[in-house]
């Protein structure tokens, strides 16, 4: 059975939970004949990408989907591109805060997702989940993971397809924030991620 590796992040920025991991750990064990492997990764510019690459080497998946939290967004957003740039607004969980710097010195400026992001977003919408393609994964750890994974897979000429999806804050997070912030239930996010993965598994 082919494998899907799906990663979510630990909490960061003073939060007690991270909806990306809450969603990932609730995924079914099998999606369209693919075994689902879940991995919680650190919010760290150094250790986050390394954890995903280690899991790829260990599990040899045909599909890799990394999931992260994008506070302030109202929709589930498959990411179109990862950029070779870091500019952290806050320190990561290791206390590192790279600013205005390239992630990898000798790598390209950007890598495009190898997942069908437009079709994924449409599949989510068809399932009743607010979703849209995003053209910016930011400049924090989420983007670092996306870019680093795509760069490593391209360098190794791997046939694995990989990408990233951002999810909004959960209501539990939003209700403690000072300003009005969009949120989405973990159950609805979960439906979106499952629908997106079903699309990927059936693509091509």
PDB file of C-alpha atoms in Angstrom:
ATOM      1  CA  UNK A   1       0.000   0.000   0.000  1.00  0.00           C
ATOM      2  CA  UNK A   2       1.350   3.423  -0.938  1.00  0.00           C
ATOM      3  CA  UNK A   3       1.749   5.956   1.839  1.00  0.00           C
ATOM      4  CA  UNK A   4       0.727   9.549   2.442  1.00  0.00           C
ATOM      5  CA  UNK A   5       2.894  11.415   4.925  1.00  0.00           C
ATOM      6  CA  UNK A   6       0.923  14.208   6.602  1.00  0.00           C
ATOM      7  CA  UNK A   7       2.593  16.530   9.086  1.00  0.00           C
ATOM      8  CA  UNK A   8       1.235  19.070  11.550  1.00  0.00           C
ATOM      9  CA  UNK A   9       2.991  21.446  13.916  1.00  0.00           C
ATOM     10  CA  UNK A  10       3.353  21.664  17.668  1.00  0.00           C
ATOM     11  CA  UNK A  11       1.961  24.813  19.364  1.00  0.00           C
ATOM     12  CA  UNK A  12       3.946  28.048  19.125  1.00  0.00           C
ATOM     13  CA  UNK A  13       3.727  31.720  19.965  1.00  0.00           C
ATOM     14  CA  UNK A  14       2.299  31.073  23.409  1.00  0.00           C
ATOM     15  CA  UNK A  15      -0.626  28.968  22.172  1.00  0.00           C
ATOM     16  CA  UNK A  16      -1.586  25.755  23.971  1.00  0.00           C
ATOM     17  CA  UNK A  17      -2.741  23.957  20.831  1.00  0.00           C
ATOM     18  CA  UNK A  18      -2.070  24.043  17.115  1.00  0.00           C
ATOM     19  CA  UNK A  19      -5.058  23.178  14.905  1.00  0.00           C
ATOM     20  CA  UNK A  20      -2.771  21.795  12.213  1.00  0.00           C
ATOM     21  CA  UNK A  21      -1.789  18.892  14.468  1.00  0.00           C
ATOM     22  CA  UNK A  22      -5.316  18.532  15.856  1.00  0.00           C
ATOM     23  CA  UNK A  23      -6.484  17.970  12.290  1.00  0.00           C
ATOM     24  CA  UNK A  24      -3.632  15.686  11.257  1.00  0.00           C
ATOM     25  CA  UNK A  25      -3.924  13.382  14.249  1.00  0.00           C
ATOM     26  CA  UNK A  26      -7.667  12.955  13.523  1.00  0.00           C
ATOM     27  CA  UNK A  27      -7.130  11.784   9.929  1.00  0.00           C
ATOM     28  CA  UNK A  28      -8.359   8.301   8.982  1.00  0.00           C
ATOM     29  CA  UNK A  29      -5.802   5.536   8.713  1.00  0.00           C
ATOM     30  CA  UNK A  30      -6.478   5.003   5.001  1.00  0.00           C
ATOM     31  CA  UNK A  31      -7.484   7.471   2.275  1.00  0.00           C
ATOM     32  CA  UNK A  32      -8.274   6.146  -1.223  1.00  0.00           C
ATOM     33  CA  UNK A  33      -6.131   3.059  -0.722  1.00  0.00           C
ATOM     34  CA  UNK A  34      -3.178   4.972   0.728  1.00  0.00           C
ATOM     35  CA  UNK A  35      -1.948   4.404   4.282  1.00  0.00           C
ATOM     36  CA  UNK A  36      -1.814   7.675   6.216  1.00  0.00           C
ATOM     37  CA  UNK A  37       1.327   8.330   8.275  1.00  0.00           C
ATOM     38  CA  UNK A  38       1.066  11.239  10.736  1.00  0.00           C
ATOM     39  CA  UNK A  39       3.980  13.230  12.095  1.00  0.00           C
ATOM     40  CA  UNK A  40       4.041  16.146  14.555  1.00  0.00           C
ATOM     41  CA  UNK A  41       6.961  18.434  13.762  1.00  0.00           C
ATOM     42  CA  UNK A  42       8.629  21.254  15.704  1.00  0.00           C
ATOM     43  CA  UNK A  43       8.101  24.950  14.949  1.00  0.00           C
ATOM     44  CA  UNK A  44      11.780  25.400  14.215  1.00  0.00           C
ATOM     45  CA  UNK A  45      13.553  26.717  11.124  1.00  0.00           C
ATOM     46  CA  UNK A  46      16.239  24.088  11.655  1.00  0.00           C
ATOM     47  CA  UNK A  47      14.427  21.099  13.115  1.00  0.00           C
ATOM     48  CA  UNK A  48      11.074  21.427  11.304  1.00  0.00           C
ATOM     49  CA  UNK A  49      12.295  20.740   7.755  1.00  0.00           C
ATOM     50  CA  UNK A  50      14.740  18.132   9.062  1.00  0.00           C
ATOM     51  CA  UNK A  51      11.910  16.237  10.791  1.00  0.00           C
ATOM     52  CA  UNK A  52       9.880  16.063   7.585  1.00  0.00           C
ATOM     53  CA  UNK A  53      12.851  14.954   5.508  1.00  0.00           C
ATOM     54  CA  UNK A  54      13.688  12.269   8.074  1.00  0.00           C
ATOM     55  CA  UNK A  55      10.102  10.998   7.939  1.00  0.00           C
ATOM     56  CA  UNK A  56      10.213  10.949   4.134  1.00  0.00           C
ATOM     57  CA  UNK A  57      13.377   8.872   4.206  1.00  0.00           C
ATOM     58  CA  UNK A  58      11.881   6.514   6.787  1.00  0.00           C
ATOM     59  CA  UNK A  59       8.421   6.071   5.259  1.00  0.00           C
ATOM     60  CA  UNK A  60       9.088   6.532   1.514  1.00  0.00           C
ATOM     61  CA  UNK A  61       5.663   8.098   0.855  1.00  0.00           C
ATOM     62  CA  UNK A  62       4.279   8.834  -2.605  1.00  0.00           C
ATOM     63  CA  UNK A  63       2.488  11.935  -1.300  1.00  0.00           C
ATOM     64  CA  UNK A  64       3.667  14.460   1.304  1.00  0.00           C
ATOM     65  CA  UNK A  65       1.286  17.048   2.719  1.00  0.00           C
ATOM     66  CA  UNK A  66       2.463  19.434   5.402  1.00  0.00           C
ATOM     67  CA  UNK A  67      -0.240  21.324   7.315  1.00  0.00           C
ATOM     68  CA  UNK A  68       0.261  24.529   9.271  1.00  0.00           C
ATOM     69  CA  UNK A  69      -1.678  27.271  11.002  1.00  0.00           C
ATOM     70  CA  UNK A  70      -2.184  30.696   9.429  1.00  0.00           C
ATOM     71  CA  UNK A  71      -3.884  32.897  11.988  1.00  0.00           C
ATOM     72  CA  UNK A  72      -6.086  35.514  10.368  1.00  0.00           C
ATOM     73  CA  UNK A  73      -7.116  33.432   7.372  1.00  0.00           C
ATOM     74  CA  UNK A  74     -10.755  32.463   7.025  1.00  0.00           C
ATOM     75  CA  UNK A  75     -10.283  29.563   4.616  1.00  0.00           C
ATOM     76  CA  UNK A  76      -8.279  26.369   4.216  1.00  0.00           C
ATOM     77  CA  UNK A  77      -5.568  27.336   1.747  1.00  0.00           C
ATOM     78  CA  UNK A  78      -3.414  24.986  -0.356  1.00  0.00           C
ATOM     79  CA  UNK A  79      -0.135  26.794  -1.043  1.00  0.00           C
ATOM     80  CA  UNK A  80       1.038  27.336  -4.617  1.00  0.00           C
ATOM     81  CA  UNK A  81       4.705  28.137  -3.958  1.00  0.00           C
ATOM     82  CA  UNK A  82       7.451  28.078  -1.350  1.00  0.00           C
ATOM     83  CA  UNK A  83      10.144  30.765  -1.465  1.00  0.00           C
ATOM     84  CA  UNK A  84      13.809  30.683  -0.510  1.00  0.00           C
ATOM     85  CA  UNK A  85      13.463  33.381   2.120  1.00  0.00           C
ATOM     86  CA  UNK A  86      13.003  33.712   5.861  1.00  0.00           C
ATOM     87  CA  UNK A  87      11.829  36.806   7.712  1.00  0.00           C
ATOM     88  CA  UNK A  88      10.455  35.764  11.090  1.00  0.00           C
ATOM     89  CA  UNK A  89       8.064  38.107  12.898  1.00  0.00           C
ATOM     90  CA  UNK A  90       8.570  36.177  16.144  1.00  0.00           C
ATOM     91  CA  UNK A  91      11.216  33.663  17.293  1.00  0.00           C
ATOM     92  CA  UNK A  92      10.620  30.004  16.543  1.00  0.00           C
ATOM     93  CA  UNK A  93      10.387  27.471  19.363  1.00  0.00           C
ATOM     94  CA  UNK A  94      14.176  27.270  19.509  1.00  0.00           C
ATOM     95  CA  UNK A  95      14.440  31.022  19.998  1.00  0.00           C
ATOM     96  CA  UNK A  96      15.786  31.587  16.493  1.00  0.00           C
ATOM     97  CA  UNK A  97      14.488  34.553  14.493  1.00  0.00           C
ATOM     98  CA  UNK A  98      16.088  34.722  11.038  1.00  0.00           C
ATOM     99  CA  UNK A  99      15.317  37.941   9.208  1.00  0.00           C
ATOM    100  CA  UNK A 100      15.690  38.949   5.578  1.00  0.00           C
ATOM    101  CA  UNK A 101      17.814  35.919   4.678  1.00  0.00           C
ATOM    102  CA  UNK A 102      17.802  33.020   2.245  1.00  0.00           C
ATOM    103  CA  UNK A 103      16.879  29.617   3.628  1.00  0.00           C
ATOM    104  CA  UNK A 104      19.352  27.711   1.446  1.00  0.00           C
ATOM    105  CA  UNK A 105      22.284  29.559  -0.104  1.00  0.00           C
ATOM    106  CA  UNK A 106      22.661  27.532  -3.285  1.00  0.00           C
ATOM    107  CA  UNK A 107      18.997  26.716  -3.923  1.00  0.00           C
ATOM    108  CA  UNK A 108      16.584  28.374  -6.379  1.00  0.00           C
ATOM    109  CA  UNK A 109      14.502  31.381  -5.400  1.00  0.00           C
ATOM    110  CA  UNK A 110      11.308  29.323  -5.294  1.00  0.00           C
ATOM    111  CA  UNK A 111       9.747  25.901  -5.785  1.00  0.00           C
ATOM    112  CA  UNK A 112       6.163  25.308  -6.883  1.00  0.00           C
ATOM    113  CA  UNK A 113       4.017  22.742  -5.089  1.00  0.00           C
ATOM    114  CA  UNK A 114       3.823  19.458  -6.971  1.00  0.00           C
ATOM    115  CA  UNK A 115       0.277  18.858  -5.725  1.00  0.00           C
ATOM    116  CA  UNK A 116      -2.772  19.929  -7.778  1.00  0.00           C
ATOM    117  CA  UNK A 117      -3.567  22.891  -5.557  1.00  0.00           C
ATOM    118  CA  UNK A 118      -6.387  24.353  -7.658  1.00  0.00           C
ATOM    119  CA  UNK A 119      -8.147  20.996  -7.851  1.00  0.00           C
ATOM    120  CA  UNK A 120      -7.596  20.468  -4.123  1.00  0.00           C
ATOM    121  CA  UNK A 121      -9.179  23.803  -3.268  1.00  0.00           C
ATOM    122  CA  UNK A 122     -12.144  23.041  -5.515  1.00  0.00           C
ATOM    123  CA  UNK A 123     -12.587  19.605  -3.931  1.00  0.00           C
ATOM    124  CA  UNK A 124     -12.680  21.250  -0.521  1.00  0.00           C
ATOM    125  CA  UNK A 125     -15.265  23.794  -1.662  1.00  0.00           C
ATOM    126  CA  UNK A 126     -17.351  21.005  -3.212  1.00  0.00           C
ATOM    127  CA  UNK A 127     -17.301  19.310   0.204  1.00  0.00           C
ATOM    128  CA  UNK A 128     -18.670  22.460   1.831  1.00  0.00           C
ATOM    129  CA  UNK A 129     -15.378  23.722   3.237  1.00  0.00           C
ATOM    130  CA  UNK A 130     -14.315  27.360   2.639  1.00  0.00           C
ATOM    131  CA  UNK A 131     -11.068  27.065   0.676  1.00  0.00           C
ATOM    132  CA  UNK A 132      -8.915  28.896  -1.850  1.00  0.00           C
ATOM    133  CA  UNK A 133      -5.447  28.645  -3.363  1.00  0.00           C
ATOM    134  CA  UNK A 134      -2.864  30.813  -1.587  1.00  0.00           C
ATOM    135  CA  UNK A 135       0.072  32.339  -3.416  1.00  0.00           C
ATOM    136  CA  UNK A 136       2.076  33.161  -0.290  1.00  0.00           C
ATOM    137  CA  UNK A 137       3.060  30.677   2.395  1.00  0.00           C
ATOM    138  CA  UNK A 138       4.603  33.523   4.380  1.00  0.00           C
ATOM    139  CA  UNK A 139       8.204  33.798   5.550  1.00  0.00           C
ATOM    140  CA  UNK A 140       8.026  31.806   8.792  1.00  0.00           C
ATOM    141  CA  UNK A 141       8.578  28.113   9.527  1.00  0.00           C
ATOM    142  CA  UNK A 142       5.671  26.901   7.375  1.00  0.00           C
ATOM    143  CA  UNK A 143       7.277  28.335   4.261  1.00  0.00           C
ATOM    144  CA  UNK A 144      10.680  27.022   5.356  1.00  0.00           C
ATOM    145  CA  UNK A 145       9.258  23.501   5.578  1.00  0.00           C
ATOM    146  CA  UNK A 146       7.493  23.763   2.212  1.00  0.00           C
ATOM    147  CA  UNK A 147      10.508  25.142   0.374  1.00  0.00           C
ATOM    148  CA  UNK A 148      13.046  22.804   1.994  1.00  0.00           C
ATOM    149  CA  UNK A 149      10.981  19.686   1.312  1.00  0.00           C
ATOM    150  CA  UNK A 150      10.369  20.616  -2.322  1.00  0.00           C
ATOM    151  CA  UNK A 151      14.048  21.445  -2.795  1.00  0.00           C
ATOM    152  CA  UNK A 152      15.200  18.140  -1.315  1.00  0.00           C
ATOM    153  CA  UNK A 153      12.744  16.114  -3.384  1.00  0.00           C
ATOM    154  CA  UNK A 154      13.758  17.936  -6.565  1.00  0.00           C
ATOM    155  CA  UNK A 155      17.460  17.424  -5.829  1.00  0.00           C
ATOM    156  CA  UNK A 156      16.965  13.697  -5.272  1.00  0.00           C
ATOM    157  CA  UNK A 157      14.742  13.378  -8.365  1.00  0.00           C
ATOM    158  CA  UNK A 158      12.100  11.795  -6.179  1.00  0.00           C
ATOM    159  CA  UNK A 159       8.735  10.940  -7.701  1.00  0.00           C
ATOM    160  CA  UNK A 160       6.953  11.851  -4.465  1.00  0.00           C
ATOM    161  CA  UNK A 161       4.537  14.766  -4.784  1.00  0.00           C
ATOM    162  CA  UNK A 162       4.571  17.345  -2.015  1.00  0.00           C
ATOM    163  CA  UNK A 163       2.865  20.511  -0.862  1.00  0.00           C
ATOM    164  CA  UNK A 164       1.480  22.510   2.008  1.00  0.00           C
ATOM    165  CA  UNK A 165      -1.943  23.556   3.283  1.00  0.00           C
ATOM    166  CA  UNK A 166      -2.648  26.280   5.819  1.00  0.00           C
ATOM    167  CA  UNK A 167      -5.643  26.111   8.155  1.00  0.00           C
ATOM    168  CA  UNK A 168      -7.213  28.983  10.149  1.00  0.00           C
ATOM    169  CA  UNK A 169      -7.273  29.449  13.897  1.00  0.00           C
ATOM    170  CA  UNK A 170      -9.645  27.188  15.794  1.00  0.00           C
ATOM    171  CA  UNK A 171     -12.564  28.803  17.672  1.00  0.00           C
ATOM    172  CA  UNK A 172     -10.843  27.889  20.949  1.00  0.00           C
ATOM    173  CA  UNK A 173      -7.887  30.051  19.902  1.00  0.00           C
ATOM    174  CA  UNK A 174      -9.920  32.889  18.410  1.00  0.00           C
ATOM    175  CA  UNK A 175     -12.059  33.420  21.485  1.00  0.00           C
ATOM    176  CA  UNK A 176      -8.957  34.332  23.505  1.00  0.00           C
ATOM    177  CA  UNK A 177      -7.591  36.845  21.002  1.00  0.00           C
ATOM    178  CA  UNK A 178      -7.983  40.554  21.578  1.00  0.00           C
ATOM    179  CA  UNK A 179      -9.136  41.400  18.067  1.00  0.00           C
ATOM    180  CA  UNK A 180     -11.773  39.788  15.864  1.00  0.00           C
ATOM    181  CA  UNK A 181     -10.111  36.837  14.119  1.00  0.00           C
ATOM    182  CA  UNK A 182     -11.602  34.337  11.652  1.00  0.00           C
ATOM    183  CA  UNK A 183     -11.773  30.768  12.863  1.00  0.00           C
ATOM    184  CA  UNK A 184     -12.928  27.348  11.728  1.00  0.00           C
ATOM    185  CA  UNK A 185     -13.825  24.203  13.627  1.00  0.00           C
ATOM    186  CA  UNK A 186     -11.294  21.397  13.601  1.00  0.00           C
ATOM    187  CA  UNK A 187     -14.006  19.102  12.229  1.00  0.00           C
ATOM    188  CA  UNK A 188     -14.515  21.341   9.182  1.00  0.00           C
ATOM    189  CA  UNK A 189     -10.760  21.717   8.665  1.00  0.00           C
ATOM    190  CA  UNK A 190     -10.496  17.929   8.836  1.00  0.00           C
ATOM    191  CA  UNK A 191     -13.118  17.547   6.124  1.00  0.00           C
ATOM    192  CA  UNK A 192     -11.153  19.959   3.983  1.00  0.00           C
ATOM    193  CA  UNK A 193      -7.866  18.112   4.391  1.00  0.00           C
ATOM    194  CA  UNK A 194      -9.494  14.738   3.724  1.00  0.00           C
ATOM    195  CA  UNK A 195     -11.204  16.086   0.601  1.00  0.00           C
ATOM    196  CA  UNK A 196      -7.930  17.582  -0.591  1.00  0.00           C
ATOM    197  CA  UNK A 197      -6.066  14.324  -0.060  1.00  0.00           C
ATOM    198  CA  UNK A 198      -8.774  12.344  -1.807  1.00  0.00           C
ATOM    199  CA  UNK A 199      -8.295  14.669  -4.751  1.00  0.00           C
ATOM    200  CA  UNK A 200      -4.519  14.186  -4.739  1.00  0.00           C
ATOM    201  CA  UNK A 201      -4.833  10.395  -4.570  1.00  0.00           C
ATOM    202  CA  UNK A 202      -7.166  10.398  -7.566  1.00  0.00           C
ATOM    203  CA  UNK A 203      -5.161  12.915  -9.588  1.00  0.00           C
ATOM    204  CA  UNK A 204      -3.345  11.770 -12.709  1.00  0.00           C
TER     205      UNK A 204
END
